[in-house]
Short mmCIF file of N, CA, C and O in Angstrom, two decimals:
data_model
loop_
_atom_site.label_atom_id
_atom_site.label_comp_id
_atom_site.label_asym_id
_atom_site.label_seq_id
_atom_site.Cartn_x
_atom_site.Cartn_y
_atom_site.Cartn_z
N UNK A 1 9.28 24.47 -28.12
CA UNK A 1 9.68 23.17 -27.60
C UNK A 1 10.83 23.29 -26.60
O UNK A 1 11.04 22.40 -25.82
N UNK A 2 11.57 24.40 -26.62
CA UNK A 2 12.71 24.52 -25.72
C UNK A 2 12.28 24.61 -24.27
O UNK A 2 13.00 24.20 -23.39
N UNK A 3 11.06 25.17 -23.98
CA UNK A 3 10.61 25.31 -22.60
C UNK A 3 9.77 24.14 -22.13
O UNK A 3 9.23 24.18 -21.04
N UNK A 4 9.62 23.12 -22.95
CA UNK A 4 8.79 21.98 -22.58
C UNK A 4 9.48 21.18 -21.48
O UNK A 4 10.66 20.89 -21.54
N UNK A 5 8.72 20.84 -20.44
CA UNK A 5 9.26 20.11 -19.29
C UNK A 5 8.33 18.94 -19.01
O UNK A 5 7.15 19.12 -18.67
N UNK A 6 8.83 17.73 -19.16
CA UNK A 6 8.03 16.53 -18.96
C UNK A 6 7.38 16.49 -17.59
O UNK A 6 6.19 16.20 -17.44
N UNK A 7 8.14 16.81 -16.54
CA UNK A 7 7.61 16.72 -15.18
C UNK A 7 6.53 17.78 -14.93
O UNK A 7 5.55 17.52 -14.25
N UNK A 8 6.70 18.97 -15.47
CA UNK A 8 5.69 20.00 -15.31
C UNK A 8 4.40 19.58 -16.03
O UNK A 8 3.31 19.74 -15.50
N UNK A 9 4.55 19.00 -17.23
CA UNK A 9 3.38 18.55 -17.97
C UNK A 9 2.66 17.42 -17.24
O UNK A 9 1.43 17.38 -17.19
N UNK A 10 3.43 16.50 -16.67
CA UNK A 10 2.82 15.40 -15.92
C UNK A 10 2.10 15.93 -14.67
O UNK A 10 1.01 15.46 -14.31
N UNK A 11 2.69 16.91 -14.00
CA UNK A 11 2.06 17.50 -12.83
C UNK A 11 0.78 18.22 -13.22
O UNK A 11 -0.24 18.12 -12.52
N UNK A 12 0.80 18.93 -14.35
CA UNK A 12 -0.42 19.60 -14.83
C UNK A 12 -1.52 18.58 -15.14
O UNK A 12 -2.69 18.80 -14.81
N UNK A 13 -1.14 17.47 -15.75
CA UNK A 13 -2.11 16.41 -16.06
C UNK A 13 -2.70 15.83 -14.79
O UNK A 13 -3.91 15.61 -14.68
N UNK A 14 -1.84 15.60 -13.80
CA UNK A 14 -2.31 15.06 -12.52
C UNK A 14 -3.31 16.02 -11.87
O UNK A 14 -4.36 15.61 -11.39
N UNK A 15 -3.01 17.31 -11.91
CA UNK A 15 -3.92 18.31 -11.32
C UNK A 15 -5.27 18.32 -12.05
O UNK A 15 -6.32 18.43 -11.43
N UNK A 16 -5.21 18.23 -13.37
CA UNK A 16 -6.47 18.21 -14.12
C UNK A 16 -7.29 16.97 -13.79
O UNK A 16 -8.51 17.05 -13.65
N UNK A 17 -6.63 15.83 -13.64
CA UNK A 17 -7.34 14.59 -13.29
C UNK A 17 -7.93 14.70 -11.88
O UNK A 17 -9.06 14.25 -11.64
N UNK A 18 -7.16 15.30 -10.95
CA UNK A 18 -7.69 15.49 -9.59
C UNK A 18 -8.92 16.38 -9.62
O UNK A 18 -9.90 16.14 -8.91
N UNK A 19 -8.90 17.42 -10.46
CA UNK A 19 -10.05 18.33 -10.56
C UNK A 19 -11.25 17.60 -11.13
O UNK A 19 -12.37 17.74 -10.64
N UNK A 20 -11.02 16.81 -12.18
CA UNK A 20 -12.13 16.07 -12.83
C UNK A 20 -12.74 15.06 -11.87
O UNK A 20 -13.95 15.03 -11.67
N UNK A 21 -11.92 14.23 -11.26
CA UNK A 21 -12.44 13.17 -10.41
C UNK A 21 -12.71 13.61 -8.98
O UNK A 21 -13.46 12.95 -8.27
N UNK A 22 -12.12 14.73 -8.57
CA UNK A 22 -12.35 15.22 -7.22
C UNK A 22 -13.76 15.71 -6.99
O UNK A 22 -14.24 15.73 -5.87
N UNK A 23 -14.47 16.12 -8.04
CA UNK A 23 -15.82 16.64 -7.89
C UNK A 23 -16.90 15.59 -7.97
O UNK A 23 -18.07 15.88 -7.79
N UNK A 24 -16.53 14.34 -8.25
CA UNK A 24 -17.53 13.29 -8.36
C UNK A 24 -18.00 12.83 -6.99
O UNK A 24 -17.19 12.64 -6.09
N UNK A 25 -19.28 12.64 -6.82
CA UNK A 25 -19.80 12.16 -5.54
C UNK A 25 -19.66 10.64 -5.44
O UNK A 25 -20.56 9.91 -5.77
N UNK A 26 -18.54 10.18 -5.03
CA UNK A 26 -18.29 8.75 -4.94
C UNK A 26 -18.69 8.24 -3.57
O UNK A 26 -18.17 8.68 -2.56
N UNK A 27 -19.64 7.33 -3.52
CA UNK A 27 -20.07 6.72 -2.26
C UNK A 27 -18.96 5.82 -1.73
O UNK A 27 -18.30 5.12 -2.49
N UNK A 28 -18.77 5.85 -0.46
CA UNK A 28 -17.81 4.97 0.23
C UNK A 28 -16.36 5.20 -0.22
O UNK A 28 -15.51 4.38 -0.01
N UNK A 29 -16.09 6.31 -0.89
CA UNK A 29 -14.72 6.63 -1.29
C UNK A 29 -14.29 7.87 -0.51
O UNK A 29 -15.04 8.81 -0.34
N UNK A 30 -13.08 7.87 -0.06
CA UNK A 30 -12.56 9.03 0.65
C UNK A 30 -11.90 9.95 -0.35
O UNK A 30 -11.31 9.50 -1.32
N UNK A 31 -12.01 11.25 -0.09
CA UNK A 31 -11.38 12.20 -1.00
C UNK A 31 -9.87 12.17 -0.86
O UNK A 31 -9.35 11.94 0.22
N UNK A 32 -9.21 12.44 -1.97
CA UNK A 32 -7.76 12.33 -1.98
C UNK A 32 -7.09 13.35 -1.07
O UNK A 32 -5.97 13.14 -0.66
N UNK A 33 -7.76 14.46 -0.76
CA UNK A 33 -7.12 15.47 0.08
C UNK A 33 -6.80 14.93 1.47
O UNK A 33 -5.93 15.44 2.15
N UNK A 34 -7.48 13.86 1.88
CA UNK A 34 -7.25 13.33 3.22
C UNK A 34 -6.42 12.06 3.21
O UNK A 34 -6.14 11.50 4.24
N UNK A 35 -6.06 11.58 2.04
CA UNK A 35 -5.31 10.35 1.98
C UNK A 35 -3.83 10.64 1.79
O UNK A 35 -3.46 11.43 0.94
N UNK A 36 -2.98 9.98 2.56
CA UNK A 36 -1.56 10.15 2.33
C UNK A 36 -1.15 9.40 1.06
O UNK A 36 -1.81 8.44 0.67
N UNK A 37 -0.11 9.80 0.43
CA UNK A 37 0.39 9.06 -0.72
C UNK A 37 0.69 9.95 -1.90
O UNK A 37 0.55 11.16 -1.85
N UNK A 38 1.08 9.31 -2.97
CA UNK A 38 1.48 10.02 -4.17
C UNK A 38 0.26 10.65 -4.82
O UNK A 38 -0.78 10.04 -4.93
N UNK A 39 0.42 11.87 -5.28
CA UNK A 39 -0.63 12.53 -6.02
C UNK A 39 -1.69 13.18 -5.16
O UNK A 39 -2.66 13.69 -5.67
N UNK A 40 -1.53 13.18 -3.86
CA UNK A 40 -2.51 13.84 -3.02
C UNK A 40 -1.88 15.06 -2.38
O UNK A 40 -0.67 15.18 -2.28
N UNK A 41 -2.75 15.95 -1.97
CA UNK A 41 -2.26 17.15 -1.32
C UNK A 41 -1.98 16.85 0.14
O UNK A 41 -2.59 15.97 0.72
N UNK A 42 -1.10 17.62 0.70
CA UNK A 42 -0.83 17.46 2.12
C UNK A 42 -1.97 18.10 2.89
O UNK A 42 -2.40 19.20 2.59
N UNK A 43 -2.42 17.41 3.91
CA UNK A 43 -3.47 17.93 4.75
C UNK A 43 -3.18 17.56 6.18
O UNK A 43 -2.83 16.40 6.43
N UNK A 44 -3.32 18.44 7.08
CA UNK A 44 -3.73 19.82 6.92
C UNK A 44 -2.57 20.71 6.50
O UNK A 44 -1.40 20.38 6.74
N UNK A 45 -2.90 21.81 5.87
CA UNK A 45 -1.89 22.82 5.55
C UNK A 45 -1.44 23.43 6.86
O UNK A 45 -2.25 23.64 7.77
N UNK A 46 -0.15 23.72 6.96
CA UNK A 46 0.32 24.27 8.23
C UNK A 46 1.45 25.25 8.02
O UNK A 46 2.12 25.26 6.99
N UNK A 47 1.62 26.08 9.03
CA UNK A 47 2.75 27.00 9.11
C UNK A 47 3.52 26.68 10.37
O UNK A 47 2.93 26.34 11.40
N UNK A 48 4.83 26.80 10.30
CA UNK A 48 5.67 26.60 11.47
C UNK A 48 6.62 27.78 11.56
O UNK A 48 7.33 28.09 10.60
N UNK A 49 6.60 28.45 12.70
CA UNK A 49 7.52 29.56 12.93
C UNK A 49 8.23 29.32 14.24
O UNK A 49 7.90 28.40 14.99
N UNK A 50 9.20 30.14 14.54
CA UNK A 50 9.95 29.97 15.78
C UNK A 50 10.50 31.30 16.27
O UNK A 50 10.66 32.24 15.50
N UNK A 51 10.77 31.36 17.54
CA UNK A 51 11.56 32.44 18.11
C UNK A 51 12.64 31.78 18.96
O UNK A 51 12.88 30.58 18.82
N UNK A 52 13.27 32.51 19.82
CA UNK A 52 14.38 31.96 20.59
C UNK A 52 13.94 30.84 21.54
O UNK A 52 14.74 29.96 21.86
N UNK A 53 12.67 30.85 21.96
CA UNK A 53 12.22 29.91 22.99
C UNK A 53 11.31 28.79 22.51
O UNK A 53 11.23 27.75 23.16
N UNK A 54 10.57 29.01 21.41
CA UNK A 54 9.55 28.03 21.03
C UNK A 54 9.34 27.95 19.51
O UNK A 54 9.72 28.86 18.78
N UNK A 55 8.69 26.85 19.11
CA UNK A 55 8.15 26.72 17.76
C UNK A 55 6.65 26.97 17.88
O UNK A 55 6.02 26.63 18.89
N UNK A 56 6.07 27.56 16.81
CA UNK A 56 4.64 27.86 16.79
C UNK A 56 4.06 27.25 15.53
O UNK A 56 4.43 27.63 14.42
N UNK A 57 3.16 26.29 15.70
CA UNK A 57 2.55 25.62 14.57
C UNK A 57 1.08 26.05 14.47
O UNK A 57 0.38 26.10 15.49
N UNK A 58 0.65 26.36 13.27
CA UNK A 58 -0.76 26.66 13.01
C UNK A 58 -1.19 25.78 11.85
O UNK A 58 -0.60 25.83 10.77
N UNK A 59 -2.22 24.96 12.07
CA UNK A 59 -2.71 24.04 11.05
C UNK A 59 -4.17 24.35 10.75
O UNK A 59 -4.98 24.51 11.66
N UNK A 60 -4.48 24.44 9.45
CA UNK A 60 -5.85 24.72 9.03
C UNK A 60 -6.62 23.42 8.95
O UNK A 60 -6.34 22.58 8.09
N UNK A 61 -7.59 23.25 9.87
CA UNK A 61 -8.38 22.02 9.91
C UNK A 61 -9.84 22.38 10.10
O UNK A 61 -10.45 22.04 11.12
N UNK A 62 -10.45 23.07 9.16
CA UNK A 62 -11.84 23.47 9.35
C UNK A 62 -12.80 22.28 9.26
O UNK A 62 -12.53 21.31 8.55
N UNK A 63 -13.89 22.38 9.98
CA UNK A 63 -14.94 21.38 9.88
C UNK A 63 -14.63 20.06 10.57
O UNK A 63 -15.28 19.06 10.29
N UNK A 64 -13.66 20.06 11.47
CA UNK A 64 -13.29 18.84 12.18
C UNK A 64 -13.61 19.03 13.66
O UNK A 64 -13.31 20.07 14.24
N UNK A 65 -14.25 18.04 14.25
CA UNK A 65 -14.54 18.08 15.68
C UNK A 65 -13.22 17.97 16.44
O UNK A 65 -12.43 17.07 16.18
N UNK A 66 -13.01 18.88 17.38
CA UNK A 66 -11.76 18.89 18.15
C UNK A 66 -11.53 17.57 18.88
O UNK A 66 -10.39 17.17 19.10
N UNK A 67 -12.61 16.85 19.20
CA UNK A 67 -12.47 15.57 19.91
C UNK A 67 -11.83 14.50 19.02
O UNK A 67 -11.30 13.52 19.52
N UNK A 68 -11.90 14.69 17.70
CA UNK A 68 -11.31 13.69 16.80
C UNK A 68 -9.84 13.96 16.53
O UNK A 68 -9.18 13.15 15.89
N UNK A 69 -9.32 15.10 16.99
CA UNK A 69 -7.92 15.44 16.74
C UNK A 69 -7.01 14.77 17.74
O UNK A 69 -7.34 14.64 18.92
N UNK A 70 -5.84 14.38 17.27
CA UNK A 70 -4.83 13.77 18.13
C UNK A 70 -3.47 14.33 17.73
O UNK A 70 -3.14 14.40 16.55
N UNK A 71 -2.71 14.73 18.72
CA UNK A 71 -1.36 15.25 18.49
C UNK A 71 -0.41 14.39 19.29
O UNK A 71 -0.64 14.13 20.47
N UNK A 72 0.67 13.95 18.65
CA UNK A 72 1.66 13.17 19.38
C UNK A 72 3.05 13.59 18.93
O UNK A 72 3.24 14.08 17.82
N UNK A 73 3.99 13.39 19.82
CA UNK A 73 5.38 13.72 19.53
C UNK A 73 6.23 12.50 19.87
O UNK A 73 6.22 12.02 21.00
N UNK A 74 6.94 11.99 18.88
CA UNK A 74 7.85 10.87 19.08
C UNK A 74 9.22 11.33 18.61
O UNK A 74 9.41 11.56 17.42
N UNK A 75 10.13 11.47 19.56
CA UNK A 75 11.43 12.03 19.21
C UNK A 75 11.23 13.46 18.75
O UNK A 75 10.69 14.28 19.48
N UNK A 76 11.63 13.75 17.54
CA UNK A 76 11.40 15.09 17.00
C UNK A 76 10.33 15.09 15.91
O UNK A 76 10.23 16.03 15.13
N UNK A 77 9.53 14.01 15.85
CA UNK A 77 8.48 13.92 14.85
C UNK A 77 7.12 14.21 15.47
O UNK A 77 6.67 13.50 16.37
N UNK A 78 6.50 15.27 14.99
CA UNK A 78 5.17 15.66 15.46
C UNK A 78 4.13 15.09 14.51
O UNK A 78 4.28 15.21 13.29
N UNK A 79 3.10 14.46 15.04
CA UNK A 79 2.03 13.90 14.22
C UNK A 79 0.70 14.52 14.62
O UNK A 79 0.39 14.64 15.80
N UNK A 80 -0.06 14.90 13.62
CA UNK A 80 -1.42 15.40 13.82
C UNK A 80 -2.34 14.49 13.04
O UNK A 80 -2.14 14.28 11.85
N UNK A 81 -3.32 13.94 13.72
CA UNK A 81 -4.26 13.06 13.03
C UNK A 81 -5.68 13.40 13.47
O UNK A 81 -5.89 14.05 14.49
N UNK A 82 -6.63 12.97 12.67
CA UNK A 82 -8.02 13.22 12.99
C UNK A 82 -8.91 12.70 11.89
O UNK A 82 -8.47 11.97 11.00
N UNK A 83 -10.16 13.12 11.97
CA UNK A 83 -11.13 12.66 10.97
C UNK A 83 -12.20 13.72 10.77
O UNK A 83 -12.73 14.27 11.73
N UNK A 84 -12.48 13.99 9.50
CA UNK A 84 -13.62 14.84 9.16
C UNK A 84 -14.72 13.90 8.69
O UNK A 84 -14.54 13.16 7.73
N UNK A 85 -15.84 13.95 9.37
CA UNK A 85 -16.94 13.04 9.06
C UNK A 85 -17.74 13.54 7.86
O UNK A 85 -17.76 14.73 7.55
N UNK A 86 -18.37 12.61 7.19
CA UNK A 86 -19.22 12.93 6.05
C UNK A 86 -20.52 13.55 6.55
O UNK A 86 -21.11 13.05 7.51
N UNK A 87 -20.92 14.64 5.92
CA UNK A 87 -22.21 15.23 6.27
C UNK A 87 -23.32 14.33 5.75
O UNK A 87 -23.30 13.95 4.58
N UNK A 88 -24.25 13.99 6.61
CA UNK A 88 -25.37 13.15 6.20
C UNK A 88 -26.50 14.04 5.70
O UNK A 88 -26.84 15.03 6.34
N UNK A 89 -27.04 13.68 4.55
CA UNK A 89 -28.15 14.43 3.97
C UNK A 89 -29.42 13.62 4.14
O UNK A 89 -29.47 12.47 3.76
N UNK A 90 -30.42 14.25 4.72
CA UNK A 90 -31.71 13.58 4.90
C UNK A 90 -32.59 13.90 3.69
O UNK A 90 -32.93 15.05 3.47
N UNK A 91 -32.92 12.91 2.89
CA UNK A 91 -33.81 13.10 1.76
C UNK A 91 -33.22 13.88 0.62
O UNK A 91 -33.95 14.42 -0.21
N UNK A 92 -31.90 13.99 0.54
CA UNK A 92 -31.26 14.74 -0.55
C UNK A 92 -30.05 13.95 -1.02
O UNK A 92 -29.64 12.98 -0.40
N UNK A 93 -29.50 14.34 -2.13
CA UNK A 93 -28.27 13.73 -2.62
C UNK A 93 -27.32 14.82 -3.09
O UNK A 93 -27.72 15.96 -3.34
N UNK A 94 -26.07 14.46 -3.18
CA UNK A 94 -25.05 15.44 -3.55
C UNK A 94 -25.15 15.81 -5.02
O UNK A 94 -25.27 14.93 -5.86
N UNK A 95 -25.11 17.08 -5.31
CA UNK A 95 -24.94 17.58 -6.67
C UNK A 95 -23.47 17.88 -6.91
O UNK A 95 -22.96 17.75 -8.01
N UNK A 96 -22.80 18.31 -5.87
CA UNK A 96 -21.38 18.63 -5.93
C UNK A 96 -20.81 18.44 -4.53
O UNK A 96 -21.40 18.88 -3.56
N UNK A 97 -19.69 17.79 -4.44
CA UNK A 97 -19.08 17.55 -3.13
C UNK A 97 -17.59 17.81 -3.26
O UNK A 97 -16.82 16.95 -3.70
N UNK A 98 -17.17 19.01 -2.90
CA UNK A 98 -15.77 19.40 -3.02
C UNK A 98 -15.02 19.30 -1.70
O UNK A 98 -13.80 19.22 -1.70
N UNK A 99 -15.72 19.35 -0.59
CA UNK A 99 -15.05 19.25 0.70
C UNK A 99 -14.71 17.79 0.96
O UNK A 99 -15.55 16.91 0.83
N UNK A 100 -13.47 17.56 1.32
CA UNK A 100 -13.03 16.21 1.59
C UNK A 100 -13.49 15.72 2.95
O UNK A 100 -13.91 16.50 3.80
N UNK A 101 -13.44 14.43 3.13
CA UNK A 101 -13.79 13.83 4.41
C UNK A 101 -12.95 12.57 4.59
O UNK A 101 -12.35 12.07 3.66
N UNK A 102 -12.93 12.10 5.81
CA UNK A 102 -12.17 10.89 6.11
C UNK A 102 -11.05 11.17 7.10
O UNK A 102 -10.93 12.26 7.65
N UNK A 103 -10.25 10.15 7.31
CA UNK A 103 -9.15 10.25 8.26
C UNK A 103 -7.93 10.88 7.59
O UNK A 103 -7.73 10.73 6.39
N UNK A 104 -7.14 11.56 8.39
CA UNK A 104 -5.91 12.16 7.87
C UNK A 104 -4.81 12.04 8.92
O UNK A 104 -5.08 11.90 10.12
N UNK A 105 -3.58 12.10 8.44
CA UNK A 105 -2.39 12.12 9.30
C UNK A 105 -1.39 13.03 8.64
O UNK A 105 -1.14 12.93 7.43
N UNK A 106 -0.82 13.93 9.39
CA UNK A 106 0.25 14.79 8.88
C UNK A 106 1.39 14.72 9.88
O UNK A 106 1.19 14.89 11.09
N UNK A 107 2.57 14.42 9.41
CA UNK A 107 3.74 14.38 10.28
C UNK A 107 4.70 15.47 9.87
O UNK A 107 4.76 15.87 8.70
N UNK A 108 5.43 15.93 10.84
CA UNK A 108 6.38 17.02 10.62
C UNK A 108 7.62 16.75 11.47
O UNK A 108 7.50 16.47 12.66
N UNK A 109 8.76 16.84 10.83
CA UNK A 109 10.03 16.67 11.56
C UNK A 109 10.46 18.03 12.08
O UNK A 109 10.68 18.97 11.31
N UNK A 110 10.56 18.15 13.41
CA UNK A 110 10.98 19.41 14.01
C UNK A 110 12.50 19.51 13.94
O UNK A 110 13.20 18.51 14.12
N UNK A 111 13.01 20.71 13.71
CA UNK A 111 14.47 20.86 13.55
C UNK A 111 15.26 20.73 14.85
O UNK A 111 16.46 20.46 14.81
N UNK A 112 14.60 20.91 16.00
CA UNK A 112 15.29 20.83 17.30
C UNK A 112 14.42 20.08 18.29
O UNK A 112 13.22 19.94 18.10
N UNK A 113 15.03 19.63 19.38
CA UNK A 113 14.26 18.97 20.44
C UNK A 113 13.37 19.98 21.13
O UNK A 113 13.72 21.17 21.26
N UNK A 114 12.21 19.49 21.60
CA UNK A 114 11.29 20.35 22.35
C UNK A 114 11.05 19.75 23.72
O UNK A 114 11.31 18.57 23.96
N UNK A 115 10.56 20.59 24.63
CA UNK A 115 10.25 20.16 25.99
C UNK A 115 8.85 19.53 25.98
O UNK A 115 7.85 20.24 25.94
N UNK A 116 8.78 18.22 26.03
CA UNK A 116 7.51 17.48 25.91
C UNK A 116 6.49 17.88 26.98
O UNK A 116 5.29 17.86 26.73
N UNK A 117 6.98 18.23 28.17
CA UNK A 117 6.06 18.52 29.28
C UNK A 117 5.38 19.88 29.17
O UNK A 117 4.44 20.16 29.89
N UNK A 118 5.87 20.74 28.28
CA UNK A 118 5.32 22.10 28.21
C UNK A 118 4.59 22.39 26.89
O UNK A 118 4.26 23.53 26.60
N UNK A 119 4.32 21.37 26.10
CA UNK A 119 3.62 21.58 24.84
C UNK A 119 2.17 21.93 25.11
O UNK A 119 1.52 21.32 25.95
N UNK A 120 1.68 22.95 24.40
CA UNK A 120 0.28 23.36 24.56
C UNK A 120 -0.39 23.45 23.20
O UNK A 120 0.25 23.70 22.19
N UNK A 121 -1.72 23.21 23.17
CA UNK A 121 -2.45 23.26 21.92
C UNK A 121 -3.86 23.78 22.16
O UNK A 121 -4.44 23.57 23.22
N UNK A 122 -4.39 24.49 21.15
CA UNK A 122 -5.78 24.91 21.19
C UNK A 122 -6.34 24.88 19.77
O UNK A 122 -5.59 25.03 18.80
N UNK A 123 -7.64 24.67 19.67
CA UNK A 123 -8.32 24.58 18.38
C UNK A 123 -9.47 25.59 18.40
O UNK A 123 -10.42 25.43 19.16
N UNK A 124 -9.32 26.64 17.59
CA UNK A 124 -10.33 27.70 17.56
C UNK A 124 -10.63 28.05 16.11
O UNK A 124 -9.70 28.29 15.31
N UNK A 125 -11.90 28.07 15.75
CA UNK A 125 -12.35 28.47 14.42
C UNK A 125 -11.64 27.71 13.30
O UNK A 125 -11.25 28.30 12.28
N UNK A 126 -11.43 26.44 13.47
CA UNK A 126 -10.83 25.61 12.43
C UNK A 126 -9.33 25.69 12.34
O UNK A 126 -8.75 25.13 11.41
N UNK A 127 -8.69 26.37 13.28
CA UNK A 127 -7.23 26.47 13.27
C UNK A 127 -6.68 25.81 14.53
O UNK A 127 -7.07 26.18 15.65
N UNK A 128 -5.82 24.84 14.35
CA UNK A 128 -5.13 24.20 15.48
C UNK A 128 -3.81 24.91 15.69
O UNK A 128 -3.00 25.03 14.76
N UNK A 129 -3.62 25.43 16.88
CA UNK A 129 -2.37 26.11 17.22
C UNK A 129 -1.64 25.30 18.29
O UNK A 129 -2.23 24.96 19.31
N UNK A 130 -0.37 25.03 18.02
CA UNK A 130 0.44 24.24 18.95
C UNK A 130 1.69 25.05 19.27
O UNK A 130 2.37 25.54 18.37
N UNK A 131 1.95 25.18 20.56
CA UNK A 131 3.18 25.85 21.01
C UNK A 131 4.11 24.76 21.53
O UNK A 131 3.74 23.96 22.39
N UNK A 132 5.31 24.71 20.96
CA UNK A 132 6.29 23.69 21.29
C UNK A 132 7.55 24.36 21.85
O UNK A 132 8.42 24.80 21.08
N UNK A 133 7.63 24.48 23.17
CA UNK A 133 8.81 25.12 23.76
C UNK A 133 10.09 24.31 23.47
O UNK A 133 10.09 23.08 23.57
N UNK A 134 11.13 24.99 23.09
CA UNK A 134 12.39 24.32 22.79
C UNK A 134 13.01 23.77 24.08
O UNK A 134 12.90 24.38 25.15
N UNK A 135 13.61 22.63 23.96
CA UNK A 135 14.31 22.04 25.11
C UNK A 135 15.50 22.91 25.46
O UNK A 135 16.10 23.55 24.58
N UNK A 136 15.81 22.96 26.73
CA UNK A 136 16.95 23.79 27.18
C UNK A 136 18.23 23.38 26.47
O UNK A 136 19.05 24.21 26.12
N UNK A 137 18.36 22.07 26.22
CA UNK A 137 19.58 21.60 25.55
C UNK A 137 19.64 22.03 24.09
O UNK A 137 20.71 22.03 23.49
N UNK A 138 18.50 22.42 23.50
CA UNK A 138 18.48 22.83 22.10
C UNK A 138 18.66 24.34 21.92
O UNK A 138 18.91 24.80 20.81
N UNK A 139 18.52 25.08 23.01
CA UNK A 139 18.65 26.53 22.91
C UNK A 139 20.13 26.91 22.80
O UNK A 139 20.99 26.27 23.41
N UNK A 140 20.41 27.96 22.06
CA UNK A 140 21.81 28.39 21.95
C UNK A 140 22.32 28.90 23.30
O UNK A 140 21.58 29.52 24.05
N UNK A 141 23.54 28.59 23.58
CA UNK A 141 24.15 29.03 24.84
C UNK A 141 25.37 29.88 24.54
O UNK A 141 26.14 29.59 23.63
N UNK A 142 25.49 30.92 25.29
CA UNK A 142 26.64 31.79 25.14
C UNK A 142 27.79 31.20 25.95
O UNK A 142 27.63 30.86 27.12
N UNK A 143 28.90 31.04 25.33
CA UNK A 143 30.07 30.46 25.99
C UNK A 143 31.09 31.56 26.22
O UNK A 143 31.50 32.25 25.29
N UNK A 144 31.43 31.70 27.47
CA UNK A 144 32.41 32.74 27.78
C UNK A 144 33.82 32.25 27.43
O UNK A 144 34.13 31.06 27.53
N UNK A 145 34.62 33.15 27.03
CA UNK A 145 36.00 32.84 26.64
C UNK A 145 36.95 33.46 27.67
O UNK A 145 36.87 34.64 27.96
N UNK A 146 37.79 32.63 28.19
CA UNK A 146 38.79 33.13 29.14
C UNK A 146 40.00 33.61 28.36
O UNK A 146 40.49 32.92 27.47
N UNK A 147 40.41 34.79 28.68
CA UNK A 147 41.57 35.34 28.00
C UNK A 147 42.83 34.95 28.77
O UNK A 147 42.91 35.11 29.98
N UNK A 148 43.77 34.37 28.07
CA UNK A 148 45.02 33.98 28.71
C UNK A 148 46.08 35.05 28.51
O UNK A 148 46.06 35.78 27.53
N UNK A 149 46.97 35.18 29.47
CA UNK A 149 48.06 36.17 29.35
C UNK A 149 49.36 35.49 29.03
O UNK A 149 49.83 34.58 29.40
#
């Protein structure tokens, strides 16, 4: 009983419920993986790295048409949105449907300002890659020190 943690137990229960209900073929219901809110996973999963000049974002978005993706930057908030459409089955019905579908939005607060005019993005093999060059004002500057006599 000493290692019992209410929040861990509640999280485990939530995961089990997601597993149980996530596999049900619900008509006209969107899967929780694509819905923002409490108890859902963040989608798309992403990595953000940086070097002295830029941030590099890689987001896993398999099975989404690149035309449905939208990237916007407001201030230092980057938003990625899109939609994965439901696969239509001709003359068949779902036995198991684990891949989510529907609209999604993921926002990310960037730690520094970026140069809006130089942002580039590409979508290859289900991975969205975005290069966000840092604004000149956000880059570290070396300040020379004058020595006084």
